[in-house]
Amino acid sequence: MQELPLQLVTQMIADRRTIHKRPELGWTEFETTYFIAKRLEKLQIEFQLGGDFLDRASVHGRDEQEVQTAIQRALEHGVPKTFIKKTQGYTGVAGIFDTGRPGPTIAIRADIDAVPVQESQDEAHESVMGGYCSEIPMVMHSCGHDAHTAILLAVAEWIVENQDNLCGKFKFVFQPSEEGVRGGLAVANGGFLDDADVLLCFHIGTKCKLGEVGIC
Ligand SMILES: [Zn+2]
């Protein structure tokens, strides 16, 4: 088993902390979507944004007022207006990378939304000590989707770097609004995954020890 390069691990930790600082509730993940899109662009991975790959008729639990408030916050935090326009008001990113060699289409999915929880401000709290505590009151990545997003970005980078040893196509789904089981149907019915031979999903948890992976 090849070890991950240290640079990729370091970046994954930094990405997770950046995302942790700016948590966004389901259907309002505009800053997170921008962060992901910028990285995929840098990796030269083709991608679509929520407005293009989600089936809007299958979008549930999306509050237009919450969306507008989030767009405003994203604009104030440096997300360009042109980018917001490209999302058409729908968050999430779907990337595709073709190795150019025949083989299966492997899709990997991570969720990107946070939950309505106030993060502890205790000075002994890990993210307070590390300087990456949530900046958004009453919103926190307490379900770990910040880690999922960072992991999938690292996987995408690893695939690009190791493309000469790989075959087939890879699809990367950064799914909005997992909480409340709201976003999955819109992704599924949007058709982006229809040609996938395999769909891999994952969630971090506390039942495995460091270095272990549980499969179900
Ligand atoms: Zn979760």
PDB file of N, CA, C and O in Angstrom, residues 6-78:
ATOM      1  N   LEU A   6       3.138  13.436   1.994  1.00  0.00           N
ATOM      2  CA  LEU A   6       2.933  14.322   3.140  1.00  0.00           C
ATOM      3  C   LEU A   6       2.258  15.632   2.722  1.00  0.00           C
ATOM      4  O   LEU A   6       1.386  16.152   3.419  1.00  0.00           O
ATOM      5  N   GLN A   7       2.644  16.132   1.555  1.00  0.00           N
ATOM      6  CA  GLN A   7       2.060  17.398   1.079  1.00  0.00           C
ATOM      7  C   GLN A   7       0.542  17.292   0.949  1.00  0.00           C
ATOM      8  O   GLN A   7      -0.196  18.207   1.293  1.00  0.00           O
ATOM      9  N   LEU A   8       0.083  16.131   0.484  1.00  0.00           N
ATOM     10  CA  LEU A   8      -1.357  15.934   0.283  1.00  0.00           C
ATOM     11  C   LEU A   8      -2.087  15.824   1.631  1.00  0.00           C
ATOM     12  O   LEU A   8      -3.189  16.337   1.799  1.00  0.00           O
ATOM     13  N   VAL A   9      -1.436  15.180   2.573  1.00  0.00           N
ATOM     14  CA  VAL A   9      -2.013  15.057   3.919  1.00  0.00           C
ATOM     15  C   VAL A   9      -2.093  16.441   4.575  1.00  0.00           C
ATOM     16  O   VAL A   9      -3.129  16.811   5.144  1.00  0.00           O
ATOM     17  N   THR A  10      -1.033  17.184   4.460  1.00  0.00           N
ATOM     18  CA  THR A  10      -0.986  18.534   5.043  1.00  0.00           C
ATOM     19  C   THR A  10      -2.078  19.396   4.432  1.00  0.00           C
ATOM     20  O   THR A  10      -2.786  20.128   5.127  1.00  0.00           O
ATOM     21  N   GLN A  11      -2.221  19.290   3.118  1.00  0.00           N
ATOM     22  CA  GLN A  11      -3.246  20.084   2.433  1.00  0.00           C
ATOM     23  C   GLN A  11      -4.653  19.650   2.832  1.00  0.00           C
ATOM     24  O   GLN A  11      -5.542  20.485   3.018  1.00  0.00           O
ATOM     25  N   MET A  12      -4.839  18.357   3.014  1.00  0.00           N
ATOM     26  CA  MET A  12      -6.151  17.838   3.409  1.00  0.00           C
ATOM     27  C   MET A  12      -6.548  18.389   4.780  1.00  0.00           C
ATOM     28  O   MET A  12      -7.692  18.802   4.984  1.00  0.00           O
ATOM     29  N   ILE A  13      -5.610  18.427   5.685  1.00  0.00           N
ATOM     30  CA  ILE A  13      -5.885  18.969   7.028  1.00  0.00           C
ATOM     31  C   ILE A  13      -6.203  20.465   6.922  1.00  0.00           C
ATOM     32  O   ILE A  13      -7.176  20.957   7.506  1.00  0.00           O
ATOM     33  N   ALA A  14      -5.410  21.184   6.130  1.00  0.00           N
ATOM     34  CA  ALA A  14      -5.634  22.631   5.963  1.00  0.00           C
ATOM     35  C   ALA A  14      -6.990  22.901   5.306  1.00  0.00           C
ATOM     36  O   ALA A  14      -7.732  23.800   5.720  1.00  0.00           O
ATOM     37  N   ASP A  15      -7.337  22.099   4.302  1.00  0.00           N
ATOM     38  CA  ASP A  15      -8.629  22.262   3.616  1.00  0.00           C
ATOM     39  C   ASP A  15      -9.781  22.042   4.588  1.00  0.00           C
ATOM     40  O   ASP A  15     -10.738  22.792   4.631  1.00  0.00           O
ATOM     41  N   ARG A  16      -9.650  20.980   5.383  1.00  0.00           N
ATOM     42  CA  ARG A  16     -10.720  20.665   6.333  1.00  0.00           C
ATOM     43  C   ARG A  16     -10.910  21.835   7.302  1.00  0.00           C
ATOM     44  O   ARG A  16     -12.030  22.206   7.624  1.00  0.00           O
ATOM     45  N   ARG A  17      -9.829  22.429   7.732  1.00  0.00           N
ATOM     46  CA  ARG A  17      -9.926  23.542   8.686  1.00  0.00           C
ATOM     47  C   ARG A  17     -10.515  24.794   8.025  1.00  0.00           C
ATOM     48  O   ARG A  17     -11.306  25.513   8.638  1.00  0.00           O
ATOM     49  N   THR A  18     -10.126  25.044   6.790  1.00  0.00           N
ATOM     50  CA  THR A  18     -10.685  26.191   6.055  1.00  0.00           C
ATOM     51  C   THR A  18     -12.200  26.037   5.937  1.00  0.00           C
ATOM     52  O   THR A  18     -12.960  26.979   6.172  1.00  0.00           O
ATOM     53  N   ILE A  19     -12.630  24.834   5.583  1.00  0.00           N
ATOM     54  CA  ILE A  19     -14.066  24.574   5.411  1.00  0.00           C
ATOM     55  C   ILE A  19     -14.777  24.607   6.767  1.00  0.00           C
ATOM     56  O   ILE A  19     -15.898  25.106   6.882  1.00  0.00           O
ATOM     57  N   HIS A  20     -14.088  24.097   7.779  1.00  0.00           N
ATOM     58  CA  HIS A  20     -14.683  24.072   9.123  1.00  0.00           C
ATOM     59  C   HIS A  20     -15.039  25.477   9.616  1.00  0.00           C
ATOM     60  O   HIS A  20     -16.039  25.685  10.291  1.00  0.00           O
ATOM     61  N   LYS A  21     -14.204  26.417   9.239  1.00  0.00           N
ATOM     62  CA  LYS A  21     -14.379  27.814   9.670  1.00  0.00           C
ATOM     63  C   LYS A  21     -15.606  28.483   9.066  1.00  0.00           C
ATOM     64  O   LYS A  21     -16.159  29.415   9.608  1.00  0.00           O
ATOM     65  N   ARG A  22     -16.004  28.019   7.891  1.00  0.00           N
ATOM     66  CA  ARG A  22     -17.108  28.646   7.164  1.00  0.00           C
ATOM     67  C   ARG A  22     -18.210  27.619   6.857  1.00  0.00           C
ATOM     68  O   ARG A  22     -18.510  27.330   5.693  1.00  0.00           O
ATOM     69  N   PRO A  23     -18.823  27.063   7.887  1.00  0.00           N
ATOM     70  CA  PRO A  23     -19.854  26.033   7.669  1.00  0.00           C
ATOM     71  C   PRO A  23     -21.123  26.634   7.082  1.00  0.00           C
ATOM     72  O   PRO A  23     -21.488  27.768   7.398  1.00  0.00           O
ATOM     73  N   GLU A  24     -21.789  25.880   6.233  1.00  0.00           N
ATOM     74  CA  GLU A  24     -23.013  26.370   5.590  1.00  0.00           C
ATOM     75  C   GLU A  24     -24.074  25.263   5.607  1.00  0.00           C
ATOM     76  O   GLU A  24     -23.775  24.096   5.340  1.00  0.00           O
ATOM     77  N   LEU A  25     -25.286  25.645   5.897  1.00  0.00           N
ATOM     78  CA  LEU A  25     -26.385  24.676   5.958  1.00  0.00           C
ATOM     79  C   LEU A  25     -26.765  24.203   4.554  1.00  0.00           C
ATOM     80  O   LEU A  25     -26.389  24.826   3.558  1.00  0.00           O
ATOM     81  N   GLY A  26     -27.535  23.107   4.499  1.00  0.00           N
ATOM     82  CA  GLY A  26     -27.959  22.529   3.227  1.00  0.00           C
ATOM     83  C   GLY A  26     -28.571  23.543   2.273  1.00  0.00           C
ATOM     84  O   GLY A  26     -29.395  24.353   2.670  1.00  0.00           O
ATOM     85  N   TRP A  27     -28.193  23.466   1.027  1.00  0.00           N
ATOM     86  CA  TRP A  27     -28.622  24.330  -0.090  1.00  0.00           C
ATOM     87  C   TRP A  27     -28.070  25.749   0.001  1.00  0.00           C
ATOM     88  O   TRP A  27     -28.425  26.586  -0.823  1.00  0.00           O
ATOM     89  N   THR A  28     -27.207  26.006   1.000  1.00  0.00           N
ATOM     90  CA  THR A  28     -26.647  27.370   1.087  1.00  0.00           C
ATOM     91  C   THR A  28     -25.116  27.326   1.011  1.00  0.00           C
ATOM     92  O   THR A  28     -24.452  28.286   1.376  1.00  0.00           O
ATOM     93  N   GLU A  29     -24.552  26.226   0.510  1.00  0.00           N
ATOM     94  CA  GLU A  29     -23.093  26.029   0.573  1.00  0.00           C
ATOM     95  C   GLU A  29     -22.365  26.749  -0.568  1.00  0.00           C
ATOM     96  O   GLU A  29     -21.637  26.131  -1.344  1.00  0.00           O
ATOM     97  N   PHE A  30     -22.526  28.042  -0.658  1.00  0.00           N
ATOM     98  CA  PHE A  30     -21.927  28.789  -1.775  1.00  0.00           C
ATOM     99  C   PHE A  30     -20.422  28.985  -1.605  1.00  0.00           C
ATOM    100  O   PHE A  30     -19.667  28.869  -2.569  1.00  0.00           O
ATOM    101  N   GLU A  31     -19.973  29.280  -0.391  1.00  0.00           N
ATOM    102  CA  GLU A  31     -18.528  29.447  -0.174  1.00  0.00           C
ATOM    103  C   GLU A  31     -17.819  28.106  -0.357  1.00  0.00           C
ATOM    104  O   GLU A  31     -16.734  28.032  -0.936  1.00  0.00           O
ATOM    105  N   THR A  32     -18.452  27.051   0.155  1.00  0.00           N
ATOM    106  CA  THR A  32     -17.878  25.709   0.043  1.00  0.00           C
ATOM    107  C   THR A  32     -17.828  25.284  -1.429  1.00  0.00           C
ATOM    108  O   THR A  32     -16.822  24.744  -1.906  1.00  0.00           O
ATOM    109  N   THR A  33     -18.910  25.555  -2.147  1.00  0.00           N
ATOM    110  CA  THR A  33     -18.963  25.216  -3.575  1.00  0.00           C
ATOM    111  C   THR A  33     -17.858  25.950  -4.345  1.00  0.00           C
ATOM    112  O   THR A  33     -17.170  25.359  -5.189  1.00  0.00           O
ATOM    113  N   TYR A  34     -17.647  27.210  -4.005  1.00  0.00           N
ATOM    114  CA  TYR A  34     -16.597  27.996  -4.662  1.00  0.00           C
ATOM    115  C   TYR A  34     -15.218  27.415  -4.352  1.00  0.00           C
ATOM    116  O   TYR A  34     -14.366  27.291  -5.240  1.00  0.00           O
ATOM    117  N   PHE A  35     -15.011  27.045  -3.101  1.00  0.00           N
ATOM    118  CA  PHE A  35     -13.734  26.466  -2.664  1.00  0.00           C
ATOM    119  C   PHE A  35     -13.429  25.190  -3.464  1.00  0.00           C
ATOM    120  O   PHE A  35     -12.317  25.007  -3.966  1.00  0.00           O
ATOM    121  N   ILE A  36     -14.429  24.345  -3.603  1.00  0.00           N
ATOM    122  CA  ILE A  36     -14.264  23.083  -4.336  1.00  0.00           C
ATOM    123  C   ILE A  36     -14.002  23.364  -5.828  1.00  0.00           C
ATOM    124  O   ILE A  36     -13.089  22.801  -6.434  1.00  0.00           O
ATOM    125  N   ALA A  37     -14.819  24.242  -6.395  1.00  0.00           N
ATOM    126  CA  ALA A  37     -14.708  24.540  -7.833  1.00  0.00           C
ATOM    127  C   ALA A  37     -13.323  25.102  -8.183  1.00  0.00           C
ATOM    128  O   ALA A  37     -12.732  24.726  -9.196  1.00  0.00           O
ATOM    129  N   LYS A  38     -12.821  25.978  -7.306  1.00  0.00           N
ATOM    130  CA  LYS A  38     -11.488  26.564  -7.552  1.00  0.00           C
ATOM    131  C   LYS A  38     -10.431  25.474  -7.589  1.00  0.00           C
ATOM    132  O   LYS A  38      -9.520  25.496  -8.416  1.00  0.00           O
ATOM    133  N   ARG A  39     -10.555  24.518  -6.671  1.00  0.00           N
ATOM    134  CA  ARG A  39      -9.561  23.445  -6.606  1.00  0.00           C
ATOM    135  C   ARG A  39      -9.652  22.542  -7.840  1.00  0.00           C
ATOM    136  O   ARG A  39      -8.635  22.182  -8.442  1.00  0.00           O
ATOM    137  N   LEU A  40     -10.868  22.196  -8.246  1.00  0.00           N
ATOM    138  CA  LEU A  40     -11.018  21.322  -9.419  1.00  0.00           C
ATOM    139  C   LEU A  40     -10.491  22.028 -10.671  1.00  0.00           C
ATOM    140  O   LEU A  40      -9.889  21.398 -11.541  1.00  0.00           O
ATOM    141  N   GLU A  41     -10.711  23.315 -10.725  1.00  0.00           N
ATOM    142  CA  GLU A  41     -10.194  24.103 -11.850  1.00  0.00           C
ATOM    143  C   GLU A  41      -8.673  24.015 -11.894  1.00  0.00           C
ATOM    144  O   GLU A  41      -8.079  23.780 -12.942  1.00  0.00           O
ATOM    145  N   LYS A  42      -8.060  24.168 -10.717  1.00  0.00           N
ATOM    146  CA  LYS A  42      -6.600  24.094 -10.602  1.00  0.00           C
ATOM    147  C   LYS A  42      -6.087  22.715 -11.027  1.00  0.00           C
ATOM    148  O   LYS A  42      -5.034  22.596 -11.639  1.00  0.00           O
ATOM    149  N   LEU A  43      -6.858  21.696 -10.708  1.00  0.00           N
ATOM    150  CA  LEU A  43      -6.463  20.324 -11.055  1.00  0.00           C
ATOM    151  C   LEU A  43      -6.836  19.973 -12.498  1.00  0.00           C
ATOM    152  O   LEU A  43      -6.593  18.859 -12.958  1.00  0.00           O
ATOM    153  N   GLN A  44      -7.453  20.938 -13.179  1.00  0.00           N
ATOM    154  CA  GLN A  44      -7.926  20.737 -14.561  1.00  0.00           C
ATOM    155  C   GLN A  44      -8.914  19.567 -14.658  1.00  0.00           C
ATOM    156  O   GLN A  44      -8.861  18.765 -15.593  1.00  0.00           O
ATOM    157  N   ILE A  45      -9.789  19.508 -13.660  1.00  0.00           N
ATOM    158  CA  ILE A  45     -10.876  18.538 -13.675  1.00  0.00           C
ATOM    159  C   ILE A  45     -12.134  19.281 -14.132  1.00  0.00           C
ATOM    160  O   ILE A  45     -12.497  20.294 -13.556  1.00  0.00           O
ATOM    161  N   GLU A  46     -12.734  18.753 -15.176  1.00  0.00           N
ATOM    162  CA  GLU A  46     -13.971  19.350 -15.692  1.00  0.00           C
ATOM    163  C   GLU A  46     -15.082  19.241 -14.646  1.00  0.00           C
ATOM    164  O   GLU A  46     -15.180  18.205 -13.982  1.00  0.00           O
ATOM    165  N   PHE A  47     -15.912  20.247 -14.510  1.00  0.00           N
ATOM    166  CA  PHE A  47     -16.980  20.126 -13.515  1.00  0.00           C
ATOM    167  C   PHE A  47     -18.224  20.916 -13.892  1.00  0.00           C
ATOM    168  O   PHE A  47     -18.175  21.824 -14.710  1.00  0.00           O
ATOM    169  N   GLN A  48     -19.321  20.538 -13.255  1.00  0.00           N
ATOM    170  CA  GLN A  48     -20.586  21.266 -13.362  1.00  0.00           C
ATOM    171  C   GLN A  48     -20.976  21.746 -11.969  1.00  0.00           C
ATOM    172  O   GLN A  48     -20.615  21.116 -10.980  1.00  0.00           O
ATOM    173  N   LEU A  49     -21.747  22.805 -11.922  1.00  0.00           N
ATOM    174  CA  LEU A  49     -22.235  23.314 -10.637  1.00  0.00           C
ATOM    175  C   LEU A  49     -23.685  22.876 -10.439  1.00  0.00           C
ATOM    176  O   LEU A  49     -24.344  22.410 -11.367  1.00  0.00           O
ATOM    177  N   GLY A  50     -24.165  23.054  -9.191  1.00  0.00           N
ATOM    178  CA  GLY A  50     -25.499  22.577  -8.811  1.00  0.00           C
ATOM    179  C   GLY A  50     -26.600  22.848  -9.825  1.00  0.00           C
ATOM    180  O   GLY A  50     -27.392  21.967 -10.134  1.00  0.00           O
ATOM    181  N   GLY A  51     -26.640  24.074 -10.336  1.00  0.00           N
ATOM    182  CA  GLY A  51     -27.688  24.459 -11.276  1.00  0.00           C
ATOM    183  C   GLY A  51     -27.707  23.608 -12.535  1.00  0.00           C
ATOM    184  O   GLY A  51     -28.730  23.496 -13.217  1.00  0.00           O
ATOM    185  N   ASP A  52     -26.565  22.961 -12.837  1.00  0.00           N
ATOM    186  CA  ASP A  52     -26.472  22.171 -14.060  1.00  0.00           C
ATOM    187  C   ASP A  52     -26.672  20.669 -13.854  1.00  0.00           C
ATOM    188  O   ASP A  52     -27.170  19.989 -14.742  1.00  0.00           O
ATOM    189  N   PHE A  53     -26.263  20.150 -12.700  1.00  0.00           N
ATOM    190  CA  PHE A  53     -26.348  18.676 -12.568  1.00  0.00           C
ATOM    191  C   PHE A  53     -27.446  18.184 -11.630  1.00  0.00           C
ATOM    192  O   PHE A  53     -27.725  16.990 -11.590  1.00  0.00           O
ATOM    193  N   LEU A  54     -28.074  19.099 -10.897  1.00  0.00           N
ATOM    194  CA  LEU A  54     -29.153  18.657  -9.997  1.00  0.00           C
ATOM    195  C   LEU A  54     -30.491  18.698 -10.724  1.00  0.00           C
ATOM    196  O   LEU A  54     -30.716  19.562 -11.573  1.00  0.00           O
ATOM    197  N   ASP A  55     -31.356  17.760 -10.389  1.00  0.00           N
ATOM    198  CA  ASP A  55     -32.719  17.817 -10.903  1.00  0.00           C
ATOM    199  C   ASP A  55     -33.535  18.709  -9.968  1.00  0.00           C
ATOM    200  O   ASP A  55     -33.814  18.334  -8.827  1.00  0.00           O
ATOM    201  N   ARG A  56     -33.863  19.883 -10.474  1.00  0.00           N
ATOM    202  CA  ARG A  56     -34.498  20.869  -9.581  1.00  0.00           C
ATOM    203  C   ARG A  56     -35.851  20.426  -9.052  1.00  0.00           C
ATOM    204  O   ARG A  56     -36.240  20.785  -7.949  1.00  0.00           O
ATOM    205  N   ALA A  57     -36.576  19.617  -9.832  1.00  0.00           N
ATOM    206  CA  ALA A  57     -37.888  19.146  -9.367  1.00  0.00           C
ATOM    207  C   ALA A  57     -37.733  18.225  -8.154  1.00  0.00           C
ATOM    208  O   ALA A  57     -38.680  18.022  -7.399  1.00  0.00           O
ATOM    209  N   SER A  58     -36.531  17.671  -7.977  1.00  0.00           N
ATOM    210  CA  SER A  58     -36.289  16.749  -6.859  1.00  0.00           C
ATOM    211  C   SER A  58     -35.621  17.442  -5.669  1.00  0.00           C
ATOM    212  O   SER A  58     -35.226  16.781  -4.709  1.00  0.00           O
ATOM    213  N   VAL A  59     -35.450  18.744  -5.755  1.00  0.00           N
ATOM    214  CA  VAL A  59     -34.829  19.499  -4.659  1.00  0.00           C
ATOM    215  C   VAL A  59     -35.867  19.711  -3.563  1.00  0.00           C
ATOM    216  O   VAL A  59     -36.933  20.277  -3.814  1.00  0.00           O
ATOM    217  N   HIS A  60     -35.568  19.223  -2.358  1.00  0.00           N
ATOM    218  CA  HIS A  60     -36.504  19.388  -1.233  1.00  0.00           C
ATOM    219  C   HIS A  60     -35.876  20.219  -0.127  1.00  0.00           C
ATOM    220  O   HIS A  60     -34.666  20.198   0.060  1.00  0.00           O
ATOM    221  N   GLY A  61     -36.721  20.916   0.608  1.00  0.00           N
ATOM    222  CA  GLY A  61     -36.275  21.637   1.802  1.00  0.00           C
ATOM    223  C   GLY A  61     -35.320  22.774   1.517  1.00  0.00           C
ATOM    224  O   GLY A  61     -34.422  23.046   2.304  1.00  0.00           O
ATOM    225  N   ARG A  62     -35.498  23.432   0.373  1.00  0.00           N
ATOM    226  CA  ARG A  62     -34.631  24.569   0.033  1.00  0.00           C
ATOM    227  C   ARG A  62     -35.409  25.859   0.283  1.00  0.00           C
ATOM    228  O   ARG A  62     -36.457  26.075  -0.322  1.00  0.00           O
ATOM    229  N   ASP A  63     -34.864  26.705   1.163  1.00  0.00           N
ATOM    230  CA  ASP A  63     -35.543  27.937   1.552  1.00  0.00           C
ATOM    231  C   ASP A  63     -34.903  29.114   0.812  1.00  0.00           C
ATOM    232  O   ASP A  63     -33.730  29.426   1.005  1.00  0.00           O
ATOM    233  N   GLU A  64     -35.666  29.742  -0.064  1.00  0.00           N
ATOM    234  CA  GLU A  64     -35.135  30.806  -0.927  1.00  0.00           C
ATOM    235  C   GLU A  64     -34.556  31.967  -0.108  1.00  0.00           C
ATOM    236  O   GLU A  64     -33.520  32.537  -0.472  1.00  0.00           O
ATOM    237  N   GLN A  65     -35.192  32.276   1.023  1.00  0.00           N
ATOM    238  CA  GLN A  65     -34.691  33.359   1.866  1.00  0.00           C
ATOM    239  C   GLN A  65     -33.320  33.009   2.454  1.00  0.00           C
ATOM    240  O   GLN A  65     -32.399  33.820   2.447  1.00  0.00           O
ATOM    241  N   GLU A  66     -33.201  31.764   2.906  1.00  0.00           N
ATOM    242  CA  GLU A  66     -31.905  31.284   3.444  1.00  0.00           C
ATOM    243  C   GLU A  66     -30.835  31.300   2.354  1.00  0.00           C
ATOM    244  O   GLU A  66     -29.684  31.641   2.605  1.00  0.00           O
ATOM    245  N   VAL A  67     -31.254  30.932   1.151  1.00  0.00           N
ATOM    246  CA  VAL A  67     -30.312  30.907   0.027  1.00  0.00           C
ATOM    247  C   VAL A  67     -29.801  32.326  -0.257  1.00  0.00           C
ATOM    248  O   VAL A  67     -28.595  32.552  -0.404  1.00  0.00           O
ATOM    249  N   GLN A  68     -30.721  33.287  -0.277  1.00  0.00           N
ATOM    250  CA  GLN A  68     -30.327  34.676  -0.567  1.00  0.00           C
ATOM    251  C   GLN A  68     -29.410  35.236   0.518  1.00  0.00           C
ATOM    252  O   GLN A  68     -28.444  35.940   0.220  1.00  0.00           O
ATOM    253  N   THR A  69     -29.706  34.924   1.775  1.00  0.00           N
ATOM    254  CA  THR A  69     -28.851  35.372   2.889  1.00  0.00           C
ATOM    255  C   THR A  69     -27.447  34.779   2.731  1.00  0.00           C
ATOM    256  O   THR A  69     -26.435  35.460   2.927  1.00  0.00           O
ATOM    257  N   ALA A  70     -27.393  33.508   2.366  1.00  0.00           N
ATOM    258  CA  ALA A  70     -26.102  32.833   2.199  1.00  0.00           C
ATOM    259  C   ALA A  70     -25.324  33.413   1.022  1.00  0.00           C
ATOM    260  O   ALA A  70     -24.101  33.571   1.086  1.00  0.00           O
ATOM    261  N   ILE A  71     -26.027  33.741  -0.050  1.00  0.00           N
ATOM    262  CA  ILE A  71     -25.366  34.336  -1.221  1.00  0.00           C
ATOM    263  C   ILE A  71     -24.730  35.676  -0.805  1.00  0.00           C
ATOM    264  O   ILE A  71     -23.577  35.964  -1.143  1.00  0.00           O
ATOM    265  N   GLN A  72     -25.477  36.451  -0.035  1.00  0.00           N
ATOM    266  CA  GLN A  72     -24.971  37.741   0.435  1.00  0.00           C
ATOM    267  C   GLN A  72     -23.707  37.544   1.275  1.00  0.00           C
ATOM    268  O   GLN A  72     -22.702  38.244   1.094  1.00  0.00           O
ATOM    269  N   ARG A  73     -23.762  36.558   2.173  1.00  0.00           N
ATOM    270  CA  ARG A  73     -22.611  36.287   3.046  1.00  0.00           C
ATOM    271  C   ARG A  73     -21.411  35.826   2.212  1.00  0.00           C
ATOM    272  O   ARG A  73     -20.280  36.235   2.452  1.00  0.00           O
ATOM    273  N   ALA A  74     -21.680  35.001   1.207  1.00  0.00           N
ATOM    274  CA  ALA A  74     -20.599  34.510   0.342  1.00  0.00           C
ATOM    275  C   ALA A  74     -19.961  35.660  -0.441  1.00  0.00           C
ATOM    276  O   ALA A  74     -18.738  35.739  -0.564  1.00  0.00           O
ATOM    277  N   LEU A  75     -20.798  36.559  -0.943  1.00  0.00           N
ATOM    278  CA  LEU A  75     -20.289  37.719  -1.690  1.00  0.00           C
ATOM    279  C   LEU A  75     -19.395  38.570  -0.796  1.00  0.00           C
ATOM    280  O   LEU A  75     -18.316  39.011  -1.202  1.00  0.00           O
ATOM    281  N   GLU A  76     -19.853  38.765   0.448  1.00  0.00           N
ATOM    282  CA  GLU A  76     -19.066  39.572   1.395  1.00  0.00           C
ATOM    283  C   GLU A  76     -17.775  38.869   1.789  1.00  0.00           C
ATOM    284  O   GLU A  76     -16.837  39.500   2.261  1.00  0.00           O
ATOM    285  N   HIS A  77     -17.739  37.566   1.587  1.00  0.00           N
ATOM    286  CA  HIS A  77     -16.540  36.808   1.966  1.00  0.00           C
ATOM    287  C   HIS A  77     -15.692  36.456   0.746  1.00  0.00           C
ATOM    288  O   HIS A  77     -14.889  35.512   0.766  1.00  0.00           O
ATOM    289  N   GLY A  78     -15.875  37.194  -0.332  1.00  0.00           N
ATOM    290  CA  GLY A  78     -14.960  37.077  -1.466  1.00  0.00           C
ATOM    291  C   GLY A  78     -15.353  36.162  -2.610  1.00  0.00           C
ATOM    292  O   GLY A  78     -14.584  35.987  -3.552  1.00  0.00           O
TER     293      GLY A  78
END
